[in-house]
Coordinates of C-alpha atoms and ligand atoms in Angstrom, one line a residue:
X25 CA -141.3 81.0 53.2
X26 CA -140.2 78.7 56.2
X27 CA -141.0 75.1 55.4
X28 CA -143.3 73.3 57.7
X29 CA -142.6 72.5 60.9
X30 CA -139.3 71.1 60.6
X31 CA -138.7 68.3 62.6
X32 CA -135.8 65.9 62.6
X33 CA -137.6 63.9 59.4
X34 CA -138.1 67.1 57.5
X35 CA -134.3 67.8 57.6
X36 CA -133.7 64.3 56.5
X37 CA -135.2 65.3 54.2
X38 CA -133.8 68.7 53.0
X39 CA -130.2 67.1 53.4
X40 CA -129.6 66.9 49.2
X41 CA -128.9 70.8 49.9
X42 CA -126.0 69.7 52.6
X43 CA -123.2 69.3 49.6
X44 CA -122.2 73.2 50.1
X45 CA -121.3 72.7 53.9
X46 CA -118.3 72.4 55.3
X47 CA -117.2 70.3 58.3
X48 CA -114.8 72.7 60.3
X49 CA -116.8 74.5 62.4
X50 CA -117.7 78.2 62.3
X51 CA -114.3 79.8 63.4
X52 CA -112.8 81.4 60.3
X53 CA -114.9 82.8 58.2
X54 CA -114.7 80.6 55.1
X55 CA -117.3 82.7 53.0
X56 CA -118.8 85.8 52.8
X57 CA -121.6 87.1 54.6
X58 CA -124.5 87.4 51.9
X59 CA -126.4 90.8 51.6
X60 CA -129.0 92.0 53.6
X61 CA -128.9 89.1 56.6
X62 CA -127.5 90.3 59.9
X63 CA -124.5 88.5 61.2
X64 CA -124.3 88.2 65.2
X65 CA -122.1 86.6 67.6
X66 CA -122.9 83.7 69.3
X67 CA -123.0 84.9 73.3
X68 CA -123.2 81.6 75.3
X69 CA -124.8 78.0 74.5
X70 CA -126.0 75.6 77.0
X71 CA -127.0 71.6 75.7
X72 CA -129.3 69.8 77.4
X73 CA -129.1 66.8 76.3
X74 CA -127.6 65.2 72.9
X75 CA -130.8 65.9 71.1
X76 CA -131.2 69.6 72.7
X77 CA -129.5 73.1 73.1
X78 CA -130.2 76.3 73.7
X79 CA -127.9 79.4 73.0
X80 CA -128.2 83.5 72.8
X81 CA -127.0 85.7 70.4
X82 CA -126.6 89.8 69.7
X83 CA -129.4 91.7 68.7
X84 CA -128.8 93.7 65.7
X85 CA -129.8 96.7 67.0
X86 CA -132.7 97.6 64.0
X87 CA -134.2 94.5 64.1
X88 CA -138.3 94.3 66.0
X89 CA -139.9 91.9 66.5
X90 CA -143.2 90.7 68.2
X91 CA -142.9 88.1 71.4
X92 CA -144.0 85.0 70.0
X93 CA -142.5 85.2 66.0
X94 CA -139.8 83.2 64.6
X95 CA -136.9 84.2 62.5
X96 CA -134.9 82.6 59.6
X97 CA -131.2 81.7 60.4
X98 CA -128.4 79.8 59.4
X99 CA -124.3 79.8 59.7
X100 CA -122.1 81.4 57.3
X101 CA -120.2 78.2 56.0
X102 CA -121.6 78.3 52.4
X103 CA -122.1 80.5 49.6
X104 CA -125.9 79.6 49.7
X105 CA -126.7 79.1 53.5
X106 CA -129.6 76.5 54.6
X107 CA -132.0 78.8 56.8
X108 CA -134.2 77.3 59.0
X109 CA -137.2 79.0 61.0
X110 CA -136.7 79.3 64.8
X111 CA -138.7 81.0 67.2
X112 CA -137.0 83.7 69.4
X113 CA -137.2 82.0 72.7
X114 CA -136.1 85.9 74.4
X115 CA -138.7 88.3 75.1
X116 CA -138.9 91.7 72.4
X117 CA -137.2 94.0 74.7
X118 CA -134.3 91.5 75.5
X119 CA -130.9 92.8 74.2
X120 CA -129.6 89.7 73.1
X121 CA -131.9 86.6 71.0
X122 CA -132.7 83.3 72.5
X123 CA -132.7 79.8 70.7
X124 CA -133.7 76.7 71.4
X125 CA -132.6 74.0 69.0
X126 CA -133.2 69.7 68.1
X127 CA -129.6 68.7 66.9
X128 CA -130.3 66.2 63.8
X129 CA -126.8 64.4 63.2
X130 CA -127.3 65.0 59.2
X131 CA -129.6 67.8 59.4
X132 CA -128.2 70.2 56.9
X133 CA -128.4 73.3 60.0
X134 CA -128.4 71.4 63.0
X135 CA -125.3 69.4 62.4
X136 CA -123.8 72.7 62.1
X137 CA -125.3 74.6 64.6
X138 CA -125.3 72.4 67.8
X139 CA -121.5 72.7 67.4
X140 CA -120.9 76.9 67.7
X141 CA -119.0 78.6 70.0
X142 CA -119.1 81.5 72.3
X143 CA -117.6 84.4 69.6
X144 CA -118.8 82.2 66.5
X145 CA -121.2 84.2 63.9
X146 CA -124.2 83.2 63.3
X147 CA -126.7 84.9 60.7
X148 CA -130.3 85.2 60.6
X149 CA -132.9 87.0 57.6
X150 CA -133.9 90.1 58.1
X151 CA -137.9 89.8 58.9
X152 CA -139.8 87.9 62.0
X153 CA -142.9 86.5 61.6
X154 CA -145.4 84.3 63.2
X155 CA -148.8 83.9 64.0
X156 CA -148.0 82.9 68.1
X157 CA -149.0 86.4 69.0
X158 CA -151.2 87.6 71.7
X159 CA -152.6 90.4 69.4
X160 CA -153.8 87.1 67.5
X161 CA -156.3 86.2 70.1
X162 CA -159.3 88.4 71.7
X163 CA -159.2 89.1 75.5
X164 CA -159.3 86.5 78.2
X165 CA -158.7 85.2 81.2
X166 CA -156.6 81.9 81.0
X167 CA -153.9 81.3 77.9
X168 CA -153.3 77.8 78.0
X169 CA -150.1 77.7 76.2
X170 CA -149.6 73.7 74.5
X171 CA -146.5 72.7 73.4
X172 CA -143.7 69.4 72.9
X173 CA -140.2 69.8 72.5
X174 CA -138.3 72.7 71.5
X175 CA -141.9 74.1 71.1
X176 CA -141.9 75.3 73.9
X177 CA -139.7 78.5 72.5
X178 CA -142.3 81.5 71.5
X179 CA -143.5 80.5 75.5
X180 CA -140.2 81.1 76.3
X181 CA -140.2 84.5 74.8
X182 CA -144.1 85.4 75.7
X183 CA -144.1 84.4 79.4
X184 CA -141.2 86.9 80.1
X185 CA -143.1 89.3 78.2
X186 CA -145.1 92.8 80.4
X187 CA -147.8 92.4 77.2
X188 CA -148.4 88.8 77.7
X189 CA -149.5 89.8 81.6
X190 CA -151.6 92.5 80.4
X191 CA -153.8 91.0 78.4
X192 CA -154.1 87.6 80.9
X193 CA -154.6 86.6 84.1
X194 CA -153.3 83.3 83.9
X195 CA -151.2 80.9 82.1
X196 CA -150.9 77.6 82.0
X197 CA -147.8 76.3 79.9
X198 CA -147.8 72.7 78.7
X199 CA -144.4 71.0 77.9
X200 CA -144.1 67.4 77.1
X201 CA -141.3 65.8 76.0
X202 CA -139.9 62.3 75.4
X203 CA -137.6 61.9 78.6
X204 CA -137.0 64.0 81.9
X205 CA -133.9 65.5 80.7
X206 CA -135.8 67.2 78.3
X207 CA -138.1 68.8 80.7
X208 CA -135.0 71.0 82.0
X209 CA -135.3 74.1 79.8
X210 CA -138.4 74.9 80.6
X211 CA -138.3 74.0 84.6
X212 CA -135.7 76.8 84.4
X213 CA -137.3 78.9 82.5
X214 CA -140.3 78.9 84.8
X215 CA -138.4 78.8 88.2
X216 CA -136.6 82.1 87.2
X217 CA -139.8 84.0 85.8
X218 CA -140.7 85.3 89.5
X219 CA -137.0 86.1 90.2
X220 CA -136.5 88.6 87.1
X221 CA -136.0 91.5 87.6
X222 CA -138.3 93.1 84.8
X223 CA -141.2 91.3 85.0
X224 CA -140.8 89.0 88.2
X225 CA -143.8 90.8 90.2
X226 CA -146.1 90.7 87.2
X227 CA -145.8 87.1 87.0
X228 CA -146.3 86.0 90.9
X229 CA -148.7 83.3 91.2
X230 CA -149.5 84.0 87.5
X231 CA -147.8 81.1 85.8
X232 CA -148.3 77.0 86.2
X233 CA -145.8 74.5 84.6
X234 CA -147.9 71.4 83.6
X235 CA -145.2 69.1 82.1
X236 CA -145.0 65.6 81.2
X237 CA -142.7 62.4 79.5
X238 CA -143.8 60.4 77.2
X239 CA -140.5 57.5 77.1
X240 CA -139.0 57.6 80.2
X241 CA -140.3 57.1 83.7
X242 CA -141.6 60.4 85.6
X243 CA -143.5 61.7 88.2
X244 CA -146.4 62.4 85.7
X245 CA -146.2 60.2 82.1
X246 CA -148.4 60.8 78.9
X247 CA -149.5 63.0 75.8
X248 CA -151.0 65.8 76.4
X249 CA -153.9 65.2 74.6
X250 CA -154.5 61.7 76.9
X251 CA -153.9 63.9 79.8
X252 CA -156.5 66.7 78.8
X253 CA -158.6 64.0 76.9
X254 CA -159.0 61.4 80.5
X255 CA -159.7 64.6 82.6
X256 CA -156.2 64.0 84.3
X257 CA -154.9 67.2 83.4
X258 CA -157.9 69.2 85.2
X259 CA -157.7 67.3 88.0
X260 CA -154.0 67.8 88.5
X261 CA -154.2 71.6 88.7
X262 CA -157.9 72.0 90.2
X263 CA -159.0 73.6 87.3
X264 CA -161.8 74.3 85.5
X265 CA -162.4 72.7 81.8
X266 CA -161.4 74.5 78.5
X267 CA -164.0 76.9 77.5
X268 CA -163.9 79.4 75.1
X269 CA -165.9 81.7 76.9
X270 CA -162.9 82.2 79.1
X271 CA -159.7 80.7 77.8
X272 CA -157.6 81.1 74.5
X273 CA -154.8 78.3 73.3
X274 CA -151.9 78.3 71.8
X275 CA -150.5 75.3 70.2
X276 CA -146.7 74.8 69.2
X277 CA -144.3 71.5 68.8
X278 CA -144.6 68.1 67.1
X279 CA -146.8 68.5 63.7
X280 CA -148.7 65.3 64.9
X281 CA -149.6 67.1 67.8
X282 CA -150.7 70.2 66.7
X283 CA -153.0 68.6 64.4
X284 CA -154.5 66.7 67.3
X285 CA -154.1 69.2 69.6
X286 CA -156.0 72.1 67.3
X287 CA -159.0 69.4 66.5
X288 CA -159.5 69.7 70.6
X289 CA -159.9 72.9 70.5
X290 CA -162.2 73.3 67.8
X291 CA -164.2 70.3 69.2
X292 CA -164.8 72.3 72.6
X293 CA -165.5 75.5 70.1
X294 CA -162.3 77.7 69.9
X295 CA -162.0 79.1 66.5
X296 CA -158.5 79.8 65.1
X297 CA -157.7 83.1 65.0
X298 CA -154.6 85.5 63.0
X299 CA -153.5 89.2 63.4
X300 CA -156.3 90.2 60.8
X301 CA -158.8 88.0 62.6
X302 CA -158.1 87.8 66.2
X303 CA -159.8 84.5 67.5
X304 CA -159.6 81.9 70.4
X305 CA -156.8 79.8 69.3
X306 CA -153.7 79.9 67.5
X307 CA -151.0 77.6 66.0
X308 CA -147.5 77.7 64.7
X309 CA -146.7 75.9 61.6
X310 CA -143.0 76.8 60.8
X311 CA -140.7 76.8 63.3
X312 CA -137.6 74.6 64.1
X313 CA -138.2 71.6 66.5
Ligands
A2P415 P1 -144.5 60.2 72.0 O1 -143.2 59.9 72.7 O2 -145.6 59.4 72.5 O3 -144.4 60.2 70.5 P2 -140.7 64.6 69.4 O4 -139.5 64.5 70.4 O5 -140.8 63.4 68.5 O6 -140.8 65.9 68.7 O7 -142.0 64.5 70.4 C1 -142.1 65.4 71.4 C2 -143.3 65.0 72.3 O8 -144.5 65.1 71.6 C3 -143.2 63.5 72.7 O9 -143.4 63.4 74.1 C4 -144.3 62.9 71.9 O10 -144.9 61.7 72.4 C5 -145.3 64.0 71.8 N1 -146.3 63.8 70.7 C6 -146.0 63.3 69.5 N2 -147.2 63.3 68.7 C7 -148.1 63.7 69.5 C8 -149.6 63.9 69.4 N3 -150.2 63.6 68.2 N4 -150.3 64.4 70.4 C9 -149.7 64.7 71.6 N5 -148.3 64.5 71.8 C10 -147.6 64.1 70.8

């Protein structure tokens, strides 16, 4: 199973499996593709900043998966590839697969990884999983959608999503990250929601972008949690309070803060809910940040 939420520190940690890996990129296929993993080409890759990147890859055509799950992959440059989990940041009926990726200098993937190329392979386990799902939670009006970082990548994938629309009036998408370069991903991601093509009417007036820094200077500074605990964040949007009579959550990003974040919401009396128990809140504990 994925590890835990792996932040940079958790792949620091992983690094005494890093001897296998070799340093010259993923041109040439040095080893063989191991059974029963799809290997896909790298499409295009975008970095956002030297911690940050996003890129796309093919879709292997047999492969489903809900909006909102998380995948295992890893580069073909040793005989026992390092897999890491990673939300598909691309919605399920996208033709190609999103990413979007931390780069840890001496992470044993992300070393690796935040240096591929448009044509390089990249090569992913067969089975998606995940409990950021909206079959996870009951009906309701407002999803507030809570996330930091690169957690902000099964939003990515369930905002552009017709199912996500259906089963929600409104969503509210939290992103906070340490500086404003950070913020980029999903300002774009947002901005072009009402412009696609697919899904671009379902989403008018649909979707708010609540975002915020926590190290660098911006127009709106501070944890989430400060922001929803001082009443700041309510303000801001002229909204009414969490309430579970009305509103579900789902939490993804830094492990600190979904701990602090999924104590709020039980607090206010959302109950955490999974495929087999559909509930008021949900959170994702594996995923690449
Ligand atoms: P901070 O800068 O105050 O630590 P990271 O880049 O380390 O993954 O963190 C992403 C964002 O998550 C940062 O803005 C960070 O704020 C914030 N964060 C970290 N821990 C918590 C927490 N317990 N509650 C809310 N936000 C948090």
């Amino acid at each position: 199973m994925a590890p835990a939420y792996v932040t940079g520190k958790t792949e620091l940690d992983l690094m005494n499996t890093t001897s296998a890996f070799n340093t010259a990129g993923a041109r040439p296929l040095q080893f063989p593709i191991p059974a029963n993993v799809y290997a896909e080409t790298v499409v295009s890759v975008k970095h956002y900043t030297d911690r940050l990147f996003s890129f796309r890859i093919t879709r292997p055509q047999s492969l489903r998966f809900r909006s909102g799950e998380f995948v295992m992959i890893g580069l073909p440059n040793a005989e026992k590839p390092v897999y890491r989990a990673y939300s598909v940041a691309s919605p399920a009926w996208d033709e190609e697969l999103e990413f979007f990726s931390i780069k840890v200098p001496e992470g044993p993937l992300t070393s690796e990884l935040q240096k591929i190329q448009v044509g390089d392979t990249v090569i992913m386990r067969q089975k998606s999983t995940g409990t950021l799902v909206v079959d996870a939670l009951t009906p309701a009006k407002r999803l507030f959608m809570i996330s930091t970082g690169t957690g902000i990548a099964p939003f990515a994938s369930l905002l552009r999503d017709p199912d996500t629309y259906e089963k929600f009036d409104q969503l509210i998408l939290t992103h906070t990250c340490r500086d404003n370069a950070e913020l980029v991903y999903g300002q774009e991601l947002v901005s072009a929601l009402e412009s696609d093509p697919l899904i671009g009417e379902l989403t008018t007036g649909r979707v708010t972008l609540y975002n915020s820094t926590t190290r660098e200077e911006s127009a709106r500074m501070g944890r989430i949690t400060a922001l929803i605990g001082s009443g700041k964040f309510y303000s801001d949007l002229g909204i009414e309070k969490l309430n579970p009579e009305t509103d579900r959550i789902m939490i993804c990003g830094s492990m600190h803060m979904l701990k602090d974040v999924k104590e709020l919401a039980e607090s206010l009396g959302f109950h955490e809910g999974s495929l087999s128990h559909p509930s008021t809140f949900v959170v994702e504990r594996a995923f690449v940040g």
